[in-house]
CSV table of C-alpha atoms and ligand atoms in Angstrom, one decimal:
chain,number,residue,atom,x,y,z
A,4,UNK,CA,3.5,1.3,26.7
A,5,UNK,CA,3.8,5.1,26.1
A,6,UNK,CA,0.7,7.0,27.2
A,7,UNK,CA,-0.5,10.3,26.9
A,8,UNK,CA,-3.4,12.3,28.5
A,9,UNK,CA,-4.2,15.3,31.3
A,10,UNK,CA,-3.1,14.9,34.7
A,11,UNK,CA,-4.0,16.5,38.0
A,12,UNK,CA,-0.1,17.1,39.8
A,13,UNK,CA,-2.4,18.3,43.1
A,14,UNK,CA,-5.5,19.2,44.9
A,15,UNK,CA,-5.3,22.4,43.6
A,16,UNK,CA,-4.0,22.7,40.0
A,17,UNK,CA,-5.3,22.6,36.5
A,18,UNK,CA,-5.3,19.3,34.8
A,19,UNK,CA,-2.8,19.6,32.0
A,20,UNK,CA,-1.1,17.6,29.5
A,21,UNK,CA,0.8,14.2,31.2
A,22,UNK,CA,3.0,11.2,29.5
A,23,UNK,CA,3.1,8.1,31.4
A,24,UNK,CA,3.9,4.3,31.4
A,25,UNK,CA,1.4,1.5,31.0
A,26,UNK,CA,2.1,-2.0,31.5
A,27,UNK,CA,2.6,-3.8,28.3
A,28,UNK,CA,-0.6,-6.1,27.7
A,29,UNK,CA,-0.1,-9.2,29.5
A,30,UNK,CA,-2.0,-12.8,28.5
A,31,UNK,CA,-5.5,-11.7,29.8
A,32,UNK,CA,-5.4,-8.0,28.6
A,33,UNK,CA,-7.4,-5.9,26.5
A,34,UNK,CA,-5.7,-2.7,24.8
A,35,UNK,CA,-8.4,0.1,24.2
A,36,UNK,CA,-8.2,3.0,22.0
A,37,UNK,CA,-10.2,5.8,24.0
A,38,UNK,CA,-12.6,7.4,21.9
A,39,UNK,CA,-14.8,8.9,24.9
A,40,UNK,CA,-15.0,9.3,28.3
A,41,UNK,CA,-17.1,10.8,30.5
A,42,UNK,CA,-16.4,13.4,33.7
A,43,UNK,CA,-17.8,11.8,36.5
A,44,UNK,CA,-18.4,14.1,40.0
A,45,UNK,CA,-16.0,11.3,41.4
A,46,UNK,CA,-13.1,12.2,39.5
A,47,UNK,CA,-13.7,16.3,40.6
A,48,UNK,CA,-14.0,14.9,44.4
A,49,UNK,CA,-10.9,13.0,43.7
A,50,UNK,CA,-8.9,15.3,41.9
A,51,UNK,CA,-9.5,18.0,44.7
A,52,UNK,CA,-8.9,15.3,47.2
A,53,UNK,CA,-12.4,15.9,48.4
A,54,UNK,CA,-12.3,12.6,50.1
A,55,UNK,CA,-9.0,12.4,51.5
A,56,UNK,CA,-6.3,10.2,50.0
A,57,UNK,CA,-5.3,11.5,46.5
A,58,UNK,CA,-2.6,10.4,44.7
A,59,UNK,CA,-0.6,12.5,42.3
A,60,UNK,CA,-0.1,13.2,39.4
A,61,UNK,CA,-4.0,11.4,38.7
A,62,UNK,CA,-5.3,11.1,35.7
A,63,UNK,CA,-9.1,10.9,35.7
A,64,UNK,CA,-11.6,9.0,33.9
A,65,UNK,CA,-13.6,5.6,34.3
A,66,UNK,CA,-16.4,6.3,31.6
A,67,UNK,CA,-14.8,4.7,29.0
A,68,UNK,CA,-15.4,3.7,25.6
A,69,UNK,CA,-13.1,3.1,22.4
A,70,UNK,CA,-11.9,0.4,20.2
A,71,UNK,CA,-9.7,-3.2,21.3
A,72,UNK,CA,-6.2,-2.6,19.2
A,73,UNK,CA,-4.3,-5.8,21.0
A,74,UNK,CA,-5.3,-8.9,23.2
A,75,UNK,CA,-3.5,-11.3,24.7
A,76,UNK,CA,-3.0,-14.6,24.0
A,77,UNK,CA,-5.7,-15.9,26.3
A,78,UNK,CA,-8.5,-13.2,25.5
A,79,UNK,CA,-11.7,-14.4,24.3
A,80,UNK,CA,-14.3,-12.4,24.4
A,81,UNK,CA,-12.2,-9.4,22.0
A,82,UNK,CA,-10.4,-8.9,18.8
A,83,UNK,CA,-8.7,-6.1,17.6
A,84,UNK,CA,-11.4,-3.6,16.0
A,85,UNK,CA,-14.4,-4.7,18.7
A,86,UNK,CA,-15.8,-1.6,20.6
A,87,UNK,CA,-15.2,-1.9,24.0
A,88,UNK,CA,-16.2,-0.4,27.1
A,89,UNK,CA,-14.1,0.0,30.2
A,90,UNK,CA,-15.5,1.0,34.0
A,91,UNK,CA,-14.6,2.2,37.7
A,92,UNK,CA,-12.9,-1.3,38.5
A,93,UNK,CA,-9.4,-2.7,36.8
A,94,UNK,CA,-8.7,-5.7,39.3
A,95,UNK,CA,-10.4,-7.9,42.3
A,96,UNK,CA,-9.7,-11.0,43.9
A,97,UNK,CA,-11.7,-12.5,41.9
A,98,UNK,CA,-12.0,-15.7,44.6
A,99,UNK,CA,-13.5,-14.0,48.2
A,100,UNK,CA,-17.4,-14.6,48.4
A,101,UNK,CA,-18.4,-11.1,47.1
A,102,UNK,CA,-16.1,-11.8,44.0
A,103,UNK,CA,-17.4,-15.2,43.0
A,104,UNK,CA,-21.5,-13.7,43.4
A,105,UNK,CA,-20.5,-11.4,40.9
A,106,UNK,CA,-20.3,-8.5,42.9
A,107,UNK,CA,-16.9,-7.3,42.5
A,108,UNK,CA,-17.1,-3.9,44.0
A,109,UNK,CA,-17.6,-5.4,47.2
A,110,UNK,CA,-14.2,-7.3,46.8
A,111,UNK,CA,-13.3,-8.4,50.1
A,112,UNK,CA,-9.3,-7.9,49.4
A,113,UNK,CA,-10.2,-4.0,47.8
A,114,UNK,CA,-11.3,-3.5,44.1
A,115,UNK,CA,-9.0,-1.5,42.5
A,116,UNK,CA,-9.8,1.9,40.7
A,117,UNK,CA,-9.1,2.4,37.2
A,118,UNK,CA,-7.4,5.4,38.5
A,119,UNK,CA,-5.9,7.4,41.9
A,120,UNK,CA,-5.0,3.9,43.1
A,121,UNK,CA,-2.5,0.6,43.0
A,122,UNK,CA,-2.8,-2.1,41.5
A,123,UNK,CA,-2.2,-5.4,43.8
A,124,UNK,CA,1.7,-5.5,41.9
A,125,UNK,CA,1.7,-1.6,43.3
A,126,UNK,CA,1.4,0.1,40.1
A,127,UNK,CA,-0.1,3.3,39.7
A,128,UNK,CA,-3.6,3.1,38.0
A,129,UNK,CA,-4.0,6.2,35.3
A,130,UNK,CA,-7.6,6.7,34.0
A,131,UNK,CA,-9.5,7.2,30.7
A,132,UNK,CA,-8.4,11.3,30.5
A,133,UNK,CA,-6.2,9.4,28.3
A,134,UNK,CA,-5.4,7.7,24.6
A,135,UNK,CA,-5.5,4.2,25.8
A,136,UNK,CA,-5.8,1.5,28.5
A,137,UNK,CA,-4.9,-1.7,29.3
A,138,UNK,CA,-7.7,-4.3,31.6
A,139,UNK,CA,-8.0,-7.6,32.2
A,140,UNK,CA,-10.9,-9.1,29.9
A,141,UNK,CA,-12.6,-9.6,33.1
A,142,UNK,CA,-13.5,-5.8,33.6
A,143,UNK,CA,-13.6,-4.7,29.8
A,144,UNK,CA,-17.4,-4.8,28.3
A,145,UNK,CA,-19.0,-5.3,24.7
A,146,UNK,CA,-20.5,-2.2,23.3
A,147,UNK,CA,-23.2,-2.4,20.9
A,148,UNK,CA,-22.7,-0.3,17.4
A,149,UNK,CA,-25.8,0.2,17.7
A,150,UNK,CA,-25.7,3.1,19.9
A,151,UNK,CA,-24.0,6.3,19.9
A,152,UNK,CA,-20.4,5.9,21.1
A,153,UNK,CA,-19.8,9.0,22.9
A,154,UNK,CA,-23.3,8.6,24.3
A,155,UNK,CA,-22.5,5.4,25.6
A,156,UNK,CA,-19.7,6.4,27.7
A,157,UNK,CA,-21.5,7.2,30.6
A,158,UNK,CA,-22.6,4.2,31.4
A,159,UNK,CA,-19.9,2.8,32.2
A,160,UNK,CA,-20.2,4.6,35.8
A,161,UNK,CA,-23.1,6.8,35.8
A,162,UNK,CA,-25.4,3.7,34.5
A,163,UNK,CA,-24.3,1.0,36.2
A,164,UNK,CA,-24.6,3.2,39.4
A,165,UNK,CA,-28.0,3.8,39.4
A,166,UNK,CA,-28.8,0.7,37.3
A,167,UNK,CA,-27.8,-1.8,39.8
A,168,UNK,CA,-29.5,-0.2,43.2
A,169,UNK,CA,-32.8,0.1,41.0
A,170,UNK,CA,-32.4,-3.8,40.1
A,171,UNK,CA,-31.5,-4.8,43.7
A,172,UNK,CA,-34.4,-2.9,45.0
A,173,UNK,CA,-37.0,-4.2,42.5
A,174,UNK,CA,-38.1,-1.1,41.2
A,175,UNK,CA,-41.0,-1.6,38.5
A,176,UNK,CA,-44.7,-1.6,37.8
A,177,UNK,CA,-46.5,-0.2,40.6
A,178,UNK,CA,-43.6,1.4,42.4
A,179,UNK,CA,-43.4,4.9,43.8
A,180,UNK,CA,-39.9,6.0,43.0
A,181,UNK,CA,-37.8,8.9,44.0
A,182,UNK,CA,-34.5,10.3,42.3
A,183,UNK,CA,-33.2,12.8,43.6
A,184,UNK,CA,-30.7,15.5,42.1
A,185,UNK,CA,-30.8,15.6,38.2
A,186,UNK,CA,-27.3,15.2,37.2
A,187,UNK,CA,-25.0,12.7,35.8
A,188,UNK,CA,-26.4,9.8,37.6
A,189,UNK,CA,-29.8,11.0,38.3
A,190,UNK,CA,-30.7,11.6,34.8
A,191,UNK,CA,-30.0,8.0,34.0
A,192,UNK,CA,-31.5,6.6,37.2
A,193,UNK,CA,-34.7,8.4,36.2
A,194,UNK,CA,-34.4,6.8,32.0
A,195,UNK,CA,-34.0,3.7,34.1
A,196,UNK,CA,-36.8,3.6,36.5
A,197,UNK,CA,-39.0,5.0,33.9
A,198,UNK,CA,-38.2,2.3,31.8
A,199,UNK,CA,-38.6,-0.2,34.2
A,200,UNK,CA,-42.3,0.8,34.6
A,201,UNK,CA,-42.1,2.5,38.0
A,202,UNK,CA,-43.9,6.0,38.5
A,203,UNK,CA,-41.0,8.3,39.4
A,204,UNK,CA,-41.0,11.8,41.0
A,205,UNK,CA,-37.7,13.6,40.4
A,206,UNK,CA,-36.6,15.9,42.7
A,207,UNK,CA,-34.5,19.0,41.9
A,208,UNK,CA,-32.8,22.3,43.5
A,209,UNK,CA,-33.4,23.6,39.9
A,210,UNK,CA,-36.0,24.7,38.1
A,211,UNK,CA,-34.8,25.0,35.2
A,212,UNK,CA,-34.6,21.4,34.7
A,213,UNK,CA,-38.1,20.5,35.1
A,214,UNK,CA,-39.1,20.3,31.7
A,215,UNK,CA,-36.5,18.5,30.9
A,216,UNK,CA,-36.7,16.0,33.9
A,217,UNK,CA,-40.6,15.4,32.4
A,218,UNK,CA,-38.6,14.6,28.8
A,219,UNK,CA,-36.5,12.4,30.2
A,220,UNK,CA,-39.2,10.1,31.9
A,221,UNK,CA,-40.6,11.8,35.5
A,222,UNK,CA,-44.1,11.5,35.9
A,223,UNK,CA,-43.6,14.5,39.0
A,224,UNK,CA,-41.4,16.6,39.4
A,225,UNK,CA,-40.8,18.3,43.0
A,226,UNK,CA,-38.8,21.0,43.9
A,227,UNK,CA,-36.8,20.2,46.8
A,228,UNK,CA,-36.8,23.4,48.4
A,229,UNK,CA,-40.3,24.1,48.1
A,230,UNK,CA,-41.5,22.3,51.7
A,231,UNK,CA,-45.6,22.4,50.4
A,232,UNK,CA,-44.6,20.4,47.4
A,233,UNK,CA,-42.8,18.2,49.6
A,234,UNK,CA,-44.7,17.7,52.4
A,235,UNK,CA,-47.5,16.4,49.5
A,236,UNK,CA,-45.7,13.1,49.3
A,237,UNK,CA,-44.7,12.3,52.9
A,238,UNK,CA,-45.2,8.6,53.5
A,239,UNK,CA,-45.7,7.7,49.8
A,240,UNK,CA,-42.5,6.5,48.7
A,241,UNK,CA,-41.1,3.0,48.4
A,242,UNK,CA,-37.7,3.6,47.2
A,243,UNK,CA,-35.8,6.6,46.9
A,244,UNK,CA,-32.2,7.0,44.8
A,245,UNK,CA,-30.1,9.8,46.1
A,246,UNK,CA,-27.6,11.1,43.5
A,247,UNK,CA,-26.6,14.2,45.4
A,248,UNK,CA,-23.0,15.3,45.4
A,249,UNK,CA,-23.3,18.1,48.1
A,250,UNK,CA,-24.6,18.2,51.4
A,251,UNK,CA,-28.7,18.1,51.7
A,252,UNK,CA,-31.1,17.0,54.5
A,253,UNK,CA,-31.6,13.2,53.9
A,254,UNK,CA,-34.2,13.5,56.6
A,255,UNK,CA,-36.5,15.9,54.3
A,256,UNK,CA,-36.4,12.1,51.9
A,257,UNK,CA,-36.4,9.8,54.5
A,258,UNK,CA,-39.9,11.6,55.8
A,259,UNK,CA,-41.3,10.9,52.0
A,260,UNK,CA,-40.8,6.9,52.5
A,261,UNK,CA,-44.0,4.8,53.2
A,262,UNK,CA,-44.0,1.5,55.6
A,263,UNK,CA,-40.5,-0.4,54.7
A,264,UNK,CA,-39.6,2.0,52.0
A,265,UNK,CA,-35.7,2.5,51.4
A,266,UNK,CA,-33.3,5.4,50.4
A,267,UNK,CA,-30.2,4.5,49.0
A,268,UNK,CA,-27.2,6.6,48.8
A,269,UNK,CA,-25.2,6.5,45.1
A,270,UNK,CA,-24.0,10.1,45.7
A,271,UNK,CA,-21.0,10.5,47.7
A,272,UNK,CA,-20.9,14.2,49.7
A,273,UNK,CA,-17.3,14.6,51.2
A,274,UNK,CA,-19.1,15.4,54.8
A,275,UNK,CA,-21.7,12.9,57.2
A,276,UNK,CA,-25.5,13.6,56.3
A,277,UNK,CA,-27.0,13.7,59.6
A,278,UNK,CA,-29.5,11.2,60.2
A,279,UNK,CA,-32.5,11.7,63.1
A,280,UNK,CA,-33.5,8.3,64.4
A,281,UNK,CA,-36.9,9.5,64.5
A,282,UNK,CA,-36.8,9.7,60.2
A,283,UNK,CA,-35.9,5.9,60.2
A,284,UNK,CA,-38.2,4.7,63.2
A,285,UNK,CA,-41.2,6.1,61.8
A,286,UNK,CA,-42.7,3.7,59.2
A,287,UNK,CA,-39.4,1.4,59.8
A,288,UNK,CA,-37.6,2.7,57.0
A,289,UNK,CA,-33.9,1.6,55.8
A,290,UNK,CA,-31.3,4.1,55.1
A,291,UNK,CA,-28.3,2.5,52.6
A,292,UNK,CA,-25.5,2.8,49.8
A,293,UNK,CA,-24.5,0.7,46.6
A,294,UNK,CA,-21.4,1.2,44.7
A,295,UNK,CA,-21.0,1.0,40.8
A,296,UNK,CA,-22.0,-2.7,39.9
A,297,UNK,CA,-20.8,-6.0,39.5
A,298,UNK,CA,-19.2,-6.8,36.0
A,299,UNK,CA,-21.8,-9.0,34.5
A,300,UNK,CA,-24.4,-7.2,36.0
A,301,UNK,CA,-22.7,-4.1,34.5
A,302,UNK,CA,-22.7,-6.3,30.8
A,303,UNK,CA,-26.6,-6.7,31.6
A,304,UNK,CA,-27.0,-2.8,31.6
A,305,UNK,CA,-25.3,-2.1,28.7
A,306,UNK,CA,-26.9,-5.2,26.6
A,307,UNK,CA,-30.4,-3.5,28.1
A,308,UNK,CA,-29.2,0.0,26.9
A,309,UNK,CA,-28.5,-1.6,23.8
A,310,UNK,CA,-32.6,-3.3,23.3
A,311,UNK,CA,-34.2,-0.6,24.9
A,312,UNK,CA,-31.9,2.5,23.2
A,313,UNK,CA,-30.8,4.2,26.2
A,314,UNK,CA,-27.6,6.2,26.1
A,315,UNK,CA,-26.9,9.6,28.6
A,316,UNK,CA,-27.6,12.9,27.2
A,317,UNK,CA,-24.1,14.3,26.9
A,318,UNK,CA,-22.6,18.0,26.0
A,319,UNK,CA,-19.3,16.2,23.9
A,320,UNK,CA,-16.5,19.0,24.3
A,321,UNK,CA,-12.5,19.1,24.2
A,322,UNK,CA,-10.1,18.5,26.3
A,323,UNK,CA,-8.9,21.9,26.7
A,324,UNK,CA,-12.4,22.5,28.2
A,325,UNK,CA,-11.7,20.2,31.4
A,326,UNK,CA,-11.5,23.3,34.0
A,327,UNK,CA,-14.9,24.8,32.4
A,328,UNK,CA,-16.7,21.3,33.0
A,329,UNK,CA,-15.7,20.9,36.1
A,330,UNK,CA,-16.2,24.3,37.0
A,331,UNK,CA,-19.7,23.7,35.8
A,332,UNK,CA,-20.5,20.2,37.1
A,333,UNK,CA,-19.9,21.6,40.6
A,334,UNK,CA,-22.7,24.5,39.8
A,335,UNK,CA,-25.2,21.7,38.7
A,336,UNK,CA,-25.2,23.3,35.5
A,337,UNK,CA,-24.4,20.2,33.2
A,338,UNK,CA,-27.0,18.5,30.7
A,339,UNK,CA,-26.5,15.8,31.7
A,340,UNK,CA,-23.0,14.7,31.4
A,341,UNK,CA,-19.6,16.0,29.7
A,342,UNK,CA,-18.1,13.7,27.5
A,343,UNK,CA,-14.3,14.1,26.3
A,344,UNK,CA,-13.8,13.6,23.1
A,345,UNK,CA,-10.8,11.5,22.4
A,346,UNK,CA,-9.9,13.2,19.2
A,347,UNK,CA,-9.0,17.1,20.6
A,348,UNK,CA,-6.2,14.9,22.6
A,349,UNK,CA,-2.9,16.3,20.9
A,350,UNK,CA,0.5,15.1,22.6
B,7,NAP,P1,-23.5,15.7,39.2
B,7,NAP,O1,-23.6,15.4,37.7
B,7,NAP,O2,-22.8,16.8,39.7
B,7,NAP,O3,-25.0,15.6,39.8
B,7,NAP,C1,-25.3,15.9,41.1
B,7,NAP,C2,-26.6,16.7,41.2
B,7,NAP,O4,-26.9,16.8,42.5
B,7,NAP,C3,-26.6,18.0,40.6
B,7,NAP,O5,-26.8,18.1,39.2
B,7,NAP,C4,-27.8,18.7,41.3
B,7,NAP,O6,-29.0,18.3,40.7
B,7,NAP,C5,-27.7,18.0,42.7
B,7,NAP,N1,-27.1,18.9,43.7
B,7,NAP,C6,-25.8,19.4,43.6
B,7,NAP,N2,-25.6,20.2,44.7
B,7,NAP,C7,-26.7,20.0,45.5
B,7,NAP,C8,-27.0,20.5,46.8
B,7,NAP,N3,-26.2,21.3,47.5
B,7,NAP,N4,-28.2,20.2,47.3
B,7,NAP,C9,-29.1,19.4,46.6
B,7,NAP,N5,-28.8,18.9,45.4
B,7,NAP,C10,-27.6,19.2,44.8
B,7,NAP,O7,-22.8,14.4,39.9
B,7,NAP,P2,-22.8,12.9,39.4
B,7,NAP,O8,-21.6,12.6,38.5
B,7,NAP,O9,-24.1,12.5,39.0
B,7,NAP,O10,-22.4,12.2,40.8
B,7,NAP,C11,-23.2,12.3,41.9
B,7,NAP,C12,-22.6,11.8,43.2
B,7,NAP,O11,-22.5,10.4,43.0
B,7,NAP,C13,-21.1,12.3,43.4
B,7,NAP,O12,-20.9,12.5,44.8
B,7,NAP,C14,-20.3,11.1,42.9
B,7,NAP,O13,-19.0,11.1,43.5
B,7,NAP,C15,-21.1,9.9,43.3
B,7,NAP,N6,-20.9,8.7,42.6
B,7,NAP,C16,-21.0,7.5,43.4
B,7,NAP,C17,-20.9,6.3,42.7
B,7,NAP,C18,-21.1,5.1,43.5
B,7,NAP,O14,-20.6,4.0,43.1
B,7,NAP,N7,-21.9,5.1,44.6
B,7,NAP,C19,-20.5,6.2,41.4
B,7,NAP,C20,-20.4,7.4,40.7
B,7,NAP,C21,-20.6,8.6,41.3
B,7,NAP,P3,-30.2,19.4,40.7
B,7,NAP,O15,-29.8,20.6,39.9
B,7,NAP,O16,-31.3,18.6,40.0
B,7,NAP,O17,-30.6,19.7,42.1
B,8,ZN,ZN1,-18.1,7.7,38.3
C-alpha cells in the first residue's frame, strides 16, 4: 500500500515530507485512516537517537486515532467506518507467559514498535506521522464517539502510560500520590489519580503551570526546586509517578516516600539517575519502571475515558509545525500535548 507522511532521514534533520510502502492488509488486519496523532517525548528521543539505535528514514507517531477503511477476512471486532485507535505496540508473541497475562509489552520474544523498528518478517515499522496504518486486530482499539477525537489521541501512549502503573500500584481513596513533571504524561497521570480518588501533589520545575495543575485535579502543588516546600512532605508519600524526560535527582522523591512507598519511572531520560542506597534503605522503599500497557488493559483505559469523560488537553496544530513542537516540548512549554492534525497532510 502507498503511504505518505513526514520522515526523520537522521539524528539531526528536519522531519519532512516521506512516501513509503505498507504491507497490504493481511487476514487479521485493520486499515486506519489517521485523523490524529499525538507527539510523544519518545518519538523526539528517538528521532534524535537520544537512546541509541535509530533507524532511518523514521517516521514517528504511536498516538493514534482515525477511522477502519479495510479488514481482513478474519477481523471481528471492526468494520469499515468504526473509529479506531492504534498504540506503541504492532506485534508480540502472543504465546510466552507475559503475552498470554495480557501484558504484551513485556513480550518475552520483543514487542515490536509501531515505528523505528522490524517487524518479526523484518519489515520496517513507519508510525502514525502518517495517512494510514495497517495492525493486527490484536493491537487496534475501539474508540468511543463520544469523545473528542483529536483529544483522544493521546491516550493511546500518554494514557495507558500512566494509567497502567497507577492500576498496578492501587492508587485510590486514601492514597498520598505524587506526579511528578506536568507534561504529556503527567497531566494525564494526575486526571487519573484524581479520578481514582487518591489525594495527589503534583510537582513541577514551572510555575506557571500551577494553576493549571490545580484545574486539572492536584490537591498540592510543589515546586520542585523550592527544597522548603519539599522537605514538608518527606516521608508522606505512598506512591510516586515520575514522568520526567530530562535528568533530575530521583533521590529528592525517593526522600518524600513513607514506610513501603514506591516510585515508578514512566519517563525515560537518555542518561542513569543516580540512586543513593541510603534514599531506598530508609523506610524500605522500591524504586521501579512500567512500560505503556497491556492491550486489554489499554481497551480498559479508553472504555474508562470513555464513562468518566477523560481526554488529554491538546494544542491541535499542522504538520508543517513539527520542528516548532518539538522545539517546544523539549522547553516543557506544551499544554499538555500536540496533536497532528491529519488533515494539513498534503502529498
Ligand atoms: P513531556 O511532555 O516533555 O513532559 C515531560 C515534563 O517533565 C515536562 O513538561 C516538565 O514538566 C518536566 N521536565 C522536563 N525537563 C525537566 C528537568 N530537566 N527537570 C525536571 N523536570 C523536567 O514528555 P512526555 O511525552 O510526557 O514523556 C515523558 C517521558 O516519558 C519521556 O522521557 C518519554 O520518552 C517517556 N515515555 C515513557 C513511556 C513508557 O512506556 N514508560 C511511554 C511514553 C513516554 P514541568 O514543567 O512540570 O516540570
Ligand atoms: Zn509515547
Amino acid at each position: 500500500m502507498k503511504s505518505f507522511g513526514y520522515a526523520a532521514q537522521t539524528k539531526t534533520s528536519p522531519l519532512t515530507p516521506f512516501h513509503f510502502d505498507r504491507r497490504e492488509p493481511a487476514a487479521n488486519d485493520v486499515v486506519v485512516a489517521i485523523d490524529y496523532c499525538g507527539i510523544c517525548h519518545s518519538d523526539i528521543h528517538q528521532a534524535r537517537d537520544e537512546w541509541g539505535g535509530s533507524i532511518y528514514p523514521m517516521v514517528p507517531g504511536h498516538e493514534i486515532v482515525g477511522r477502519v477503511t479495510a479488514v481482513g477476512s478474519a477481523v471481528t471486532k471492526f468494520k469499515p467506518g468504526d473509529l479506531a485507535g492504534v498504540g506503541v505496540t504492532v506485534e508480540t508473541c502472543m504465546v510466552c507467559d507475559n503475552c498470554k497475562a495480557g501484558a504484551e509489552p513485556y513480550c518475552t520474544k520483543g514487542m515490536v514498535g509501531t515505528y523505528n523498528a522490524k517487524d518479526y518478517a523484518g519489515e520496517m515499522t513507519y508510525g502514525g506521522y502518517s495517512d494510514t496504518i495497517v495492525a493486527p486486530e490484536h493491537y487496534v482499539f475501539s474508540i468511543s464517539p463520544k469523545l473528542n477525537l483529536a483529544a483522544v489521541a493521546p491516550l493511546l501512549c500518554a494514557g495507558i502510560t500512566t494509567y497502567s502503573p497507577l492500576r498496578h500500584w492501587n492508587v485510590g481513596p486514601n492514597k498520598k500520590v505524587g506526579v511528578v513533571g506536568l507534561g504529556g504524561l503527567g497531566h494525564m497521570g494526575l486526571k487519573f489519580a484524581h479520578s481514582f480518588g487518591a489525594h495527589v501533589v503534583q510537582f513541577t520545575t514551572s510555575e506557571s503551570k500551577i494553576a493549571d495543575a490545580k484545574k486539572l485535579g492536584a490537591d498540592e502543588v510543589v515546586i520542585s526546586k523550592d527544597a522548603d516546600a519539599m522537605a514538608r512532605h518527606a516521608g508522606s508519600f505512598d506512591f510516586i509517578l515520575d514522568c520526567v524526560a530530562a535528568q533530575h535527582d530521583i533521590n529528592a522523591y525517593l526522600s518524600l516516600l513513607r514506610l513501603d512507598g514506591a516510585i515508578c519511572l514512566v519517563g525515560l531520560p537518555d542518561q542513569p539517575l543516580p540512586v543513593a542506597p541510603f534514599s531506598l534503605v530508609t523506610n524500605r522503599r522500591s524504586l521501579s519502571g512500567s512500560m505503556i500497557g497491556g492491550m486489554k488493559e489499554t481497551q480498559e483505559m479508553l472504555d474508562y475515558c470513555a464513562e468518566k469523560n477523560i481526554v488529554s488537553e491538546i494544542e491541535l496544530i499542522g504538520y508543517d509545525r513539527i520542528e516548532e513542537a518539538y522545539t517546544r516540548v523539549i522547553k516543557g512549554d506544551v499544554k499538555y500535548r500536540f496533536v497532528l492534525d491529519g488533515k494539513t497532510l498534503k502529498a
